[in-house]
Amino acid sequence: DAKTTQPPSMDCAEGRAANLPCNHSTISGNEYVYWYRQIHSQGPQYIIHGLKNNETNEMASLIITEDRKSSTLILPHATLRDTAVYYCIVSTNAGKSTFGDGTTLTVKP
Amino acid sequence: EAGVAQSPRYKIIEKRQSVAFWCNPISGHATLYWYQQILGQGPKLLIQFQNNGVVDDSQLPKDRFSAERLKGVDSTLKIQPAKLEDSAVYLCASSDLSGGAAPLHFGNGTRLTVT
């Protein structure tokens, strides 16, 4: 499975965009990029996923580089409730999903 | 739709005792996962089921951990005997891969403390 690399922590001001980077330089052609977030005492929550194209939903946008070796999760207007650990993972259609230690995002007032 | 249900929410046992966790996935989800999450770390996959068959159990400590998914729906994860280092949150997730790539849906986990 392809491994991902994320910064251990990031800060963001409330109301500003949060841009969370992820490197996945060994990603295979059939592997998707998924983002989850985990708030204390809860299980991880799915945010968004993509294969090649950029994706947007009601929660966030996902930008994948053309060579697919990295991606960025964008929370357009971060709120205090977006403070969480964010996980970037790659996964095939077989569904095996290996989590790293993620990025702890702290949104500050 | 109802989410992934797990029970109990919390469990405290002494080392060398046994414990079991239960998971009910989202209806219709054929793929079920058990993860172990130690404090401060990301979830670690223990076992993945497709219906009632095991897809991947390469990281399951089989000398003390066992899991089953009878009838391809509910699943139980058992630890016998427990060690101090088994203290963690045990997360169950399910997914519907019938259409290709699909996200995992997690329960809120069982927090196990071994004393």
CSV table of C-alpha atoms in Angstrom, one decimal:
chain,number,residue,atom,x,y,z
A,1,ASP,CA,0.0,0.0,0.0
A,2,ALA,CA,1.1,3.5,-0.7
A,3,LYS,CA,2.2,5.5,2.3
A,4,THR,CA,1.3,9.0,3.0
A,5,THR,CA,3.2,11.8,4.7
A,6,GLN,CA,1.5,14.7,6.6
A,7,PRO,CA,2.7,17.4,8.9
A,8,PRO,CA,2.0,16.5,12.5
A,9,SER,CA,0.3,19.8,13.3
A,10,MET,CA,-1.1,23.0,11.8
A,11,ASP,CA,-2.8,26.1,13.0
A,12,CYS,CA,-5.5,28.2,11.2
A,13,ALA,CA,-7.3,31.4,12.0
A,14,GLU,CA,-11.1,31.1,12.3
A,15,GLY,CA,-12.8,32.2,9.1
A,16,ARG,CA,-9.7,31.6,7.0
A,17,ALA,CA,-9.1,28.8,4.6
A,18,ALA,CA,-7.2,25.8,6.0
A,19,ASN,CA,-5.0,24.0,3.5
A,20,LEU,CA,-3.8,20.6,4.7
A,21,PRO,CA,-1.0,19.0,2.5
A,22,CYS,CA,-0.4,15.3,2.0
A,23,ASN,CA,2.4,13.5,0.1
A,24,HIS,CA,1.7,10.1,-1.5
A,25,SER,CA,4.6,9.8,-3.9
A,26,THR,CA,4.3,6.0,-4.3
A,27,ILE,CA,0.6,6.0,-5.2
A,28,SER,CA,-0.5,3.5,-7.8
A,29,GLY,CA,-2.7,4.2,-10.7
A,30,ASN,CA,-5.8,2.5,-9.2
A,31,GLU,CA,-5.5,4.0,-5.7
A,32,TYR,CA,-7.8,6.7,-4.5
A,33,VAL,CA,-6.9,9.5,-2.1
A,34,TYR,CA,-9.3,9.7,0.9
A,35,TRP,CA,-9.5,12.3,3.7
A,36,TYR,CA,-11.0,11.7,7.1
A,37,ARG,CA,-11.1,13.7,10.2
A,38,GLN,CA,-11.4,12.6,13.8
A,39,ILE,CA,-12.7,14.6,16.7
A,40,HIS,CA,-11.9,13.5,20.2
A,41,SER,CA,-13.9,10.5,21.4
A,42,GLN,CA,-15.4,9.8,18.0
A,43,GLY,CA,-14.5,7.5,15.1
A,44,PRO,CA,-13.0,9.0,12.0
A,45,GLN,CA,-15.5,10.8,9.7
A,46,TYR,CA,-15.2,10.7,5.9
A,47,ILE,CA,-14.7,14.0,4.2
A,48,ILE,CA,-13.9,13.5,0.6
A,49,HIS,CA,-12.0,11.3,-1.9
A,50,GLY,CA,-10.7,11.5,-5.5
A,51,LEU,CA,-8.7,9.6,-8.1
A,52,LYS,CA,-7.3,12.2,-10.6
A,53,ASN,CA,-9.6,15.2,-10.7
A,54,ASN,CA,-10.2,17.8,-8.2
A,55,GLU,CA,-13.3,17.3,-6.1
A,56,THR,CA,-15.6,19.5,-4.0
A,57,ASN,CA,-18.4,18.8,-1.7
A,58,GLU,CA,-20.3,20.6,1.0
A,59,MET,CA,-17.4,20.0,3.5
A,60,ALA,CA,-14.2,20.6,1.6
A,61,SER,CA,-12.3,20.7,-1.7
A,62,LEU,CA,-9.6,18.2,-2.7
A,63,ILE,CA,-6.8,19.3,-5.0
A,64,ILE,CA,-4.7,16.5,-6.5
A,65,THR,CA,-1.6,17.3,-8.4
A,66,GLU,CA,-1.3,16.2,-12.0
A,67,ASP,CA,1.3,13.6,-11.2
A,68,ARG,CA,-0.9,12.4,-8.3
A,69,LYS,CA,2.1,12.4,-5.9
A,70,SER,CA,0.5,14.9,-3.5
A,71,SER,CA,-2.8,16.5,-2.6
A,72,THR,CA,-4.3,19.3,-0.5
A,73,LEU,CA,-7.5,19.3,1.5
A,74,ILE,CA,-9.0,22.8,1.6
A,75,LEU,CA,-11.5,23.8,4.3
A,76,PRO,CA,-12.7,27.1,2.8
A,77,HIS,CA,-13.8,28.9,6.0
A,78,ALA,CA,-12.5,27.1,9.0
A,79,THR,CA,-14.5,27.2,12.2
A,80,LEU,CA,-13.6,26.2,15.7
A,81,ARG,CA,-15.5,22.9,15.2
A,82,ASP,CA,-13.1,22.0,12.4
A,83,THR,CA,-10.4,21.5,15.1
A,84,ALA,CA,-9.6,17.8,14.7
A,85,VAL,CA,-7.0,15.3,13.5
A,86,TYR,CA,-7.1,15.0,9.7
A,87,TYR,CA,-6.0,11.8,8.0
A,88,CYS,CA,-5.0,11.4,4.4
A,89,ILE,CA,-4.9,7.8,3.1
A,90,VAL,CA,-4.7,6.0,-0.2
A,91,SER,CA,-6.8,3.0,-0.9
A,92,THR,CA,-7.7,0.6,-3.8
A,93,ASN,CA,-11.1,-0.7,-4.8
A,94,ALA,CA,-10.4,-3.6,-2.5
A,95,GLY,CA,-10.8,-1.2,0.3
A,96,LYS,CA,-7.6,-1.7,2.4
A,97,SER,CA,-7.1,1.6,4.1
A,98,THR,CA,-3.8,2.2,6.1
A,99,PHE,CA,-3.9,5.3,8.4
A,100,GLY,CA,-0.9,7.3,9.4
A,101,ASP,CA,-0.8,9.6,12.4
A,102,GLY,CA,-2.5,12.5,10.6
A,103,THR,CA,-2.3,16.3,11.0
A,104,THR,CA,-3.7,17.9,14.1
A,105,LEU,CA,-5.5,21.1,12.9
A,106,THR,CA,-6.1,23.7,15.5
A,107,VAL,CA,-8.5,26.5,14.5
A,108,LYS,CA,-7.9,29.6,16.6
A,109,PRO,CA,-10.3,32.4,17.3
B,1,GLU,CA,-29.4,5.6,7.4
B,2,ALA,CA,-28.3,4.2,10.8
B,3,GLY,CA,-24.6,4.3,11.4
B,4,VAL,CA,-22.2,1.7,12.6
B,5,ALA,CA,-23.1,0.5,16.1
B,6,GLN,CA,-20.6,-0.7,18.6
B,7,SER,CA,-20.8,-1.9,22.1
B,8,PRO,CA,-19.8,-1.6,24.9
B,9,ARG,CA,-18.7,2.0,24.8
B,10,TYR,CA,-16.2,1.5,27.6
B,11,LYS,CA,-14.6,-1.6,29.2
B,12,ILE,CA,-12.2,-2.0,32.0
B,13,ILE,CA,-10.6,-5.4,32.7
B,14,GLU,CA,-7.6,-6.7,34.5
B,15,LYS,CA,-4.7,-8.3,32.5
B,16,ARG,CA,-5.1,-11.9,31.6
B,17,GLN,CA,-8.9,-11.5,31.5
B,18,SER,CA,-10.8,-11.9,28.3
B,19,VAL,CA,-13.0,-9.3,26.6
B,20,ALA,CA,-15.3,-9.2,23.6
B,21,PHE,CA,-16.5,-6.3,21.4
B,22,TRP,CA,-19.5,-6.2,19.2
B,23,CYS,CA,-20.1,-4.4,15.9
B,24,ASN,CA,-23.2,-4.0,13.7
B,25,PRO,CA,-22.3,-2.4,10.4
B,26,ILE,CA,-24.5,-0.3,8.1
B,27,SER,CA,-27.1,-2.4,6.5
B,28,GLY,CA,-26.0,-3.8,3.1
B,29,HIS,CA,-22.3,-3.1,3.7
B,30,ALA,CA,-20.4,-6.3,2.8
B,31,THR,CA,-17.0,-5.1,4.0
B,32,LEU,CA,-16.3,-4.8,7.7
B,33,TYR,CA,-13.0,-3.7,9.4
B,34,TRP,CA,-11.7,-3.7,12.9
B,35,TYR,CA,-9.1,-1.1,13.8
B,36,GLN,CA,-7.0,-0.6,17.0
B,37,GLN,CA,-6.2,3.0,17.9
B,38,ILE,CA,-3.7,3.6,20.6
B,39,LEU,CA,-3.8,7.1,22.2
B,40,GLY,CA,-2.0,9.6,20.1
B,41,GLN,CA,-1.7,7.3,17.0
B,42,GLY,CA,-3.8,6.7,13.9
B,43,PRO,CA,-6.0,3.7,13.6
B,44,LYS,CA,-4.2,0.4,12.8
B,45,LEU,CA,-6.0,-2.2,10.8
B,46,LEU,CA,-6.5,-5.5,12.6
B,47,ILE,CA,-8.8,-7.4,10.2
B,48,GLN,CA,-10.9,-6.9,7.1
B,49,PHE,CA,-13.9,-9.0,6.2
B,50,GLN,CA,-15.7,-9.3,2.9
B,51,ASN,CA,-19.1,-10.8,3.8
B,52,ASN,CA,-18.1,-13.6,6.3
B,53,GLY,CA,-14.7,-14.2,4.7
B,54,VAL,CA,-11.4,-12.8,5.9
B,55,VAL,CA,-9.7,-10.5,3.4
B,56,ASP,CA,-6.7,-9.4,5.5
B,57,ASP,CA,-5.7,-10.3,9.0
B,58,SER,CA,-2.0,-9.9,8.6
B,59,GLN,CA,-1.7,-7.5,11.6
B,60,LEU,CA,-4.0,-9.4,13.9
B,61,PRO,CA,-2.1,-10.9,16.9
B,62,LYS,CA,-3.6,-14.3,16.4
B,63,ASP,CA,-2.2,-15.7,19.6
B,64,ARG,CA,-4.6,-13.6,21.6
B,65,PHE,CA,-7.0,-11.8,19.2
B,66,SER,CA,-9.8,-13.5,17.3
B,67,ALA,CA,-12.6,-12.1,15.2
B,68,GLU,CA,-15.6,-13.6,13.5
B,69,ARG,CA,-18.4,-12.4,11.3
B,70,LEU,CA,-21.0,-15.1,11.2
B,71,LYS,CA,-23.7,-14.7,8.5
B,72,GLY,CA,-21.8,-11.8,7.1
B,73,VAL,CA,-23.5,-9.1,9.2
B,74,ASP,CA,-22.5,-8.5,12.8
B,75,SER,CA,-19.0,-9.1,14.0
B,76,THR,CA,-17.3,-9.7,17.3
B,77,LEU,CA,-13.6,-9.1,18.2
B,78,LYS,CA,-12.2,-11.0,21.2
B,79,ILE,CA,-9.0,-10.7,23.2
B,80,GLN,CA,-7.9,-13.6,25.4
B,81,PRO,CA,-5.9,-13.1,27.5
B,82,ALA,CA,-5.6,-9.3,27.6
B,83,LYS,CA,-2.3,-7.5,28.1
B,84,LEU,CA,-1.6,-4.0,29.4
B,85,GLU,CA,-0.6,-2.9,25.9
B,86,ASP,CA,-4.0,-3.8,24.5
B,87,SER,CA,-5.4,-0.6,26.1
B,88,ALA,CA,-6.8,1.3,23.2
B,89,VAL,CA,-9.9,2.2,21.3
B,90,TYR,CA,-11.2,-0.5,19.1
B,91,LEU,CA,-13.0,0.9,16.1
B,92,CYS,CA,-15.3,-0.9,13.7
B,93,ALA,CA,-16.0,0.4,10.2
B,94,SER,CA,-18.0,-0.8,7.2
B,95,SER,CA,-18.0,0.0,3.6
B,96,ASP,CA,-20.0,-0.8,0.4
B,97,LEU,CA,-17.4,-1.6,-2.2
B,98,SER,CA,-19.9,-3.1,-4.7
B,99,GLY,CA,-19.7,-0.1,-6.9
B,100,GLY,CA,-15.9,0.3,-6.6
B,101,ALA,CA,-14.2,2.8,-4.4
B,102,ALA,CA,-16.2,3.8,-1.3
B,103,PRO,CA,-15.4,5.5,2.0
B,104,LEU,CA,-15.3,3.8,5.4
B,105,HIS,CA,-18.0,4.5,7.9
B,106,PHE,CA,-16.8,4.3,11.5
B,107,GLY,CA,-18.5,3.6,14.7
B,108,ASN,CA,-17.5,5.6,17.8
B,109,GLY,CA,-15.5,2.7,19.2
B,110,THR,CA,-15.0,0.8,22.4
B,111,ARG,CA,-12.4,2.2,24.8
B,112,LEU,CA,-10.6,-0.7,26.5
B,113,THR,CA,-8.5,-0.1,29.6
B,114,VAL,CA,-6.4,-3.1,30.8
B,115,THR,CA,-5.1,-2.7,34.4
